[in-house]
């Protein structure tokens, strides 16, 4: 009669430990049914679920493992597993799996307590926890703000994911940490393209507001911009109103504006790493191609689609050339680029901050509201408000130690 035993080995990590323990099991032709290991600050926890064939007994195996553990100065526990319990464990493999990512300026016990409470209340079990952010020296903890991120592997069949997302949004608002919830699918681990809004996403300004300041109509344009960002005015109508206020502005003003607008924190690092990892990148913007092309050259972006300002006699006419790139057009362009690159939309990431970004955010496999208005956060499946653009790397499972820049 075969026996099932769970072996738990824990203590100070050291080279050769797994080799010695599995070497003992190999002598008895033991089958390994499951195995997992974590190491935190050189403290190891190794679990091995084994099946002992009927021609061998458990006693000599247990004895040899105990002797080896004593020699290695580590601890070991054994727990018999019944066939019924094993059958239940196998059945649990049919449950859905999710990834919950916690990211912010620091990670506290309060953050973990709140998130784990929501998961437990919704019958979701934490299978594993992995730190994605880099280690921080004690000397830097009080004076350096570095990102902190952990990834939770979750299993279960929640009745309502939207309820969980709303609870996570509440925690985000109260405790100042971002929480992302994604279904763990092959697509999640194989994203291939990232599409960005431009204004207030890749750059830290709304270009049309800056042009309005050059034209002396800043207050009027800003008021229309903010209303459009909140979703109160149709984007096409708001753009036409704002552009009319810019009629007669000198073309040279665009260069002055471009020189003073800073990139968003983390934009260069993010795109440089995405390029190294083989991602395609795109700017899909309701802003203007003049500025998009500058960013394309500076960052190495693959595609740019935005609005082309009409210029006559060296001055803005207050019109655009061709169709306006609005919310629907962004989603259409996202679909077109996915087809062009021959990838599934589930492999596409879209990032934006305004209401006119929501259609493309919800069309993409991973849509991220970045430092967005509340209405956009609520409408998007994921949001980031505490860190820079490069924190998007955490949402695709990239560790700090894996980045090239």
PDB file of C-alpha atoms in Angstrom, residues 220-322:
ATOM      1  CA  UNK A 220     -10.528  79.331 -20.562  1.00  0.00           C
ATOM      2  CA  UNK A 221      -8.825  76.300 -22.081  1.00  0.00           C
ATOM      3  CA  UNK A 222      -7.924  74.692 -18.741  1.00  0.00           C
ATOM      4  CA  UNK A 223     -11.565  74.858 -17.652  1.00  0.00           C
ATOM      5  CA  UNK A 224     -12.679  73.048 -20.817  1.00  0.00           C
ATOM      6  CA  UNK A 225      -9.827  70.497 -20.494  1.00  0.00           C
ATOM      7  CA  UNK A 226     -10.697  69.610 -16.892  1.00  0.00           C
ATOM      8  CA  UNK A 227     -14.374  69.204 -17.780  1.00  0.00           C
ATOM      9  CA  UNK A 228     -13.440  66.888 -20.647  1.00  0.00           C
ATOM     10  CA  UNK A 229     -11.095  64.840 -18.443  1.00  0.00           C
ATOM     11  CA  UNK A 230     -13.959  64.294 -16.008  1.00  0.00           C
ATOM     12  CA  UNK A 231     -16.112  63.047 -18.857  1.00  0.00           C
ATOM     13  CA  UNK A 232     -18.551  65.967 -18.674  1.00  0.00           C
ATOM     14  CA  UNK A 233     -18.033  67.143 -22.274  1.00  0.00           C
ATOM     15  CA  UNK A 234     -17.690  65.075 -25.430  1.00  0.00           C
ATOM     16  CA  UNK A 235     -14.001  64.999 -26.340  1.00  0.00           C
ATOM     17  CA  UNK A 236     -14.454  66.091 -29.964  1.00  0.00           C
ATOM     18  CA  UNK A 237     -16.547  69.060 -28.934  1.00  0.00           C
ATOM     19  CA  UNK A 238     -14.141  70.042 -26.173  1.00  0.00           C
ATOM     20  CA  UNK A 239     -11.166  69.849 -28.565  1.00  0.00           C
ATOM     21  CA  UNK A 240     -12.882  72.013 -31.181  1.00  0.00           C
ATOM     22  CA  UNK A 241     -13.724  74.635 -28.533  1.00  0.00           C
ATOM     23  CA  UNK A 242     -10.179  74.732 -27.229  1.00  0.00           C
ATOM     24  CA  UNK A 243      -8.546  74.835 -30.649  1.00  0.00           C
ATOM     25  CA  UNK A 244     -10.677  77.793 -31.698  1.00  0.00           C
ATOM     26  CA  UNK A 245      -9.209  79.701 -28.769  1.00  0.00           C
ATOM     27  CA  UNK A 246      -5.712  78.960 -30.149  1.00  0.00           C
ATOM     28  CA  UNK A 247      -6.416  80.376 -33.617  1.00  0.00           C
ATOM     29  CA  UNK A 248      -3.567  82.650 -34.675  1.00  0.00           C
ATOM     30  CA  UNK A 249      -0.946  81.239 -32.290  1.00  0.00           C
ATOM     31  CA  UNK A 250       2.544  81.269 -33.808  1.00  0.00           C
ATOM     32  CA  UNK A 251       3.874  77.858 -34.896  1.00  0.00           C
ATOM     33  CA  UNK A 252       7.131  78.606 -33.048  1.00  0.00           C
ATOM     34  CA  UNK A 253       5.220  78.475 -29.754  1.00  0.00           C
ATOM     35  CA  UNK A 254       5.000  74.682 -30.083  1.00  0.00           C
ATOM     36  CA  UNK A 255       8.771  74.363 -29.878  1.00  0.00           C
ATOM     37  CA  UNK A 256       8.868  76.552 -26.752  1.00  0.00           C
ATOM     38  CA  UNK A 257       6.221  74.376 -25.102  1.00  0.00           C
ATOM     39  CA  UNK A 258       7.968  71.125 -26.080  1.00  0.00           C
ATOM     40  CA  UNK A 259      11.215  72.269 -24.468  1.00  0.00           C
ATOM     41  CA  UNK A 260       9.657  72.905 -21.063  1.00  0.00           C
ATOM     42  CA  UNK A 261       7.368  69.871 -20.621  1.00  0.00           C
ATOM     43  CA  UNK A 262       8.981  67.154 -18.465  1.00  0.00           C
ATOM     44  CA  UNK A 263       8.588  63.438 -18.970  1.00  0.00           C
ATOM     45  CA  UNK A 264       6.601  61.537 -16.372  1.00  0.00           C
ATOM     46  CA  UNK A 265       8.680  59.892 -13.656  1.00  0.00           C
ATOM     47  CA  UNK A 266       9.745  56.420 -14.797  1.00  0.00           C
ATOM     48  CA  UNK A 267       8.806  56.883 -18.474  1.00  0.00           C
ATOM     49  CA  UNK A 268      12.334  56.519 -19.850  1.00  0.00           C
ATOM     50  CA  UNK A 269      13.163  53.537 -17.642  1.00  0.00           C
ATOM     51  CA  UNK A 270       9.913  51.782 -18.517  1.00  0.00           C
ATOM     52  CA  UNK A 271      10.166  52.153 -22.273  1.00  0.00           C
ATOM     53  CA  UNK A 272      13.886  51.330 -22.349  1.00  0.00           C
ATOM     54  CA  UNK A 273      13.184  48.057 -20.520  1.00  0.00           C
ATOM     55  CA  UNK A 274      10.147  47.283 -22.658  1.00  0.00           C
ATOM     56  CA  UNK A 275      12.272  47.659 -25.774  1.00  0.00           C
ATOM     57  CA  UNK A 276      14.949  45.373 -24.315  1.00  0.00           C
ATOM     58  CA  UNK A 277      12.292  42.763 -23.521  1.00  0.00           C
ATOM     59  CA  UNK A 278      10.938  42.887 -27.088  1.00  0.00           C
ATOM     60  CA  UNK A 279       7.721  44.855 -26.518  1.00  0.00           C
ATOM     61  CA  UNK A 280       6.253  47.137 -29.151  1.00  0.00           C
ATOM     62  CA  UNK A 281       5.201  50.583 -27.909  1.00  0.00           C
ATOM     63  CA  UNK A 282       2.688  53.100 -29.184  1.00  0.00           C
ATOM     64  CA  UNK A 283       1.382  56.574 -28.394  1.00  0.00           C
ATOM     65  CA  UNK A 284      -2.381  56.852 -28.963  1.00  0.00           C
ATOM     66  CA  UNK A 285      -3.233  60.407 -28.032  1.00  0.00           C
ATOM     67  CA  UNK A 286      -5.936  63.010 -28.277  1.00  0.00           C
ATOM     68  CA  UNK A 287      -3.018  65.456 -28.190  1.00  0.00           C
ATOM     69  CA  UNK A 288      -0.886  66.499 -31.131  1.00  0.00           C
ATOM     70  CA  UNK A 289       1.462  64.652 -33.481  1.00  0.00           C
ATOM     71  CA  UNK A 290       4.117  67.404 -33.243  1.00  0.00           C
ATOM     72  CA  UNK A 291       4.764  66.484 -29.615  1.00  0.00           C
ATOM     73  CA  UNK A 292       4.194  62.751 -30.129  1.00  0.00           C
ATOM     74  CA  UNK A 293       6.941  62.608 -32.744  1.00  0.00           C
ATOM     75  CA  UNK A 294       9.381  64.350 -30.410  1.00  0.00           C
ATOM     76  CA  UNK A 295       8.667  61.674 -27.807  1.00  0.00           C
ATOM     77  CA  UNK A 296       8.943  58.962 -30.438  1.00  0.00           C
ATOM     78  CA  UNK A 297      12.461  60.084 -31.320  1.00  0.00           C
ATOM     79  CA  UNK A 298      13.516  60.612 -27.702  1.00  0.00           C
ATOM     80  CA  UNK A 299      12.163  57.328 -26.290  1.00  0.00           C
ATOM     81  CA  UNK A 300      12.234  55.021 -29.294  1.00  0.00           C
ATOM     82  CA  UNK A 301       8.463  54.524 -29.509  1.00  0.00           C
ATOM     83  CA  UNK A 302       7.314  52.394 -32.442  1.00  0.00           C
ATOM     84  CA  UNK A 303       3.987  54.035 -33.356  1.00  0.00           C
ATOM     85  CA  UNK A 304       2.432  57.488 -32.921  1.00  0.00           C
ATOM     86  CA  UNK A 305      -1.190  58.374 -33.629  1.00  0.00           C
ATOM     87  CA  UNK A 306      -2.505  61.781 -32.564  1.00  0.00           C
ATOM     88  CA  UNK A 307      -4.175  64.906 -33.942  1.00  0.00           C
ATOM     89  CA  UNK A 308      -2.393  66.894 -36.680  1.00  0.00           C
ATOM     90  CA  UNK A 309      -2.681  70.636 -36.088  1.00  0.00           C
ATOM     91  CA  UNK A 310      -3.499  72.665 -39.189  1.00  0.00           C
ATOM     92  CA  UNK A 311      -0.953  75.448 -39.750  1.00  0.00           C
ATOM     93  CA  UNK A 312      -1.134  78.202 -42.364  1.00  0.00           C
ATOM     94  CA  UNK A 313       1.312  81.062 -42.814  1.00  0.00           C
ATOM     95  CA  UNK A 314       3.186  79.954 -39.688  1.00  0.00           C
ATOM     96  CA  UNK A 315       0.114  80.144 -37.451  1.00  0.00           C
ATOM     97  CA  UNK A 316      -2.395  77.674 -35.983  1.00  0.00           C
ATOM     98  CA  UNK A 317      -5.763  77.885 -37.714  1.00  0.00           C
ATOM     99  CA  UNK A 318      -7.733  76.415 -34.822  1.00  0.00           C
ATOM    100  CA  UNK A 319      -8.458  73.222 -36.775  1.00  0.00           C
ATOM    101  CA  UNK A 320      -6.977  69.754 -37.173  1.00  0.00           C
ATOM    102  CA  UNK A 321      -6.104  67.908 -40.359  1.00  0.00           C
ATOM    103  CA  UNK A 322      -8.171  64.763 -40.829  1.00  0.00           C
TER     104      UNK A 322
END
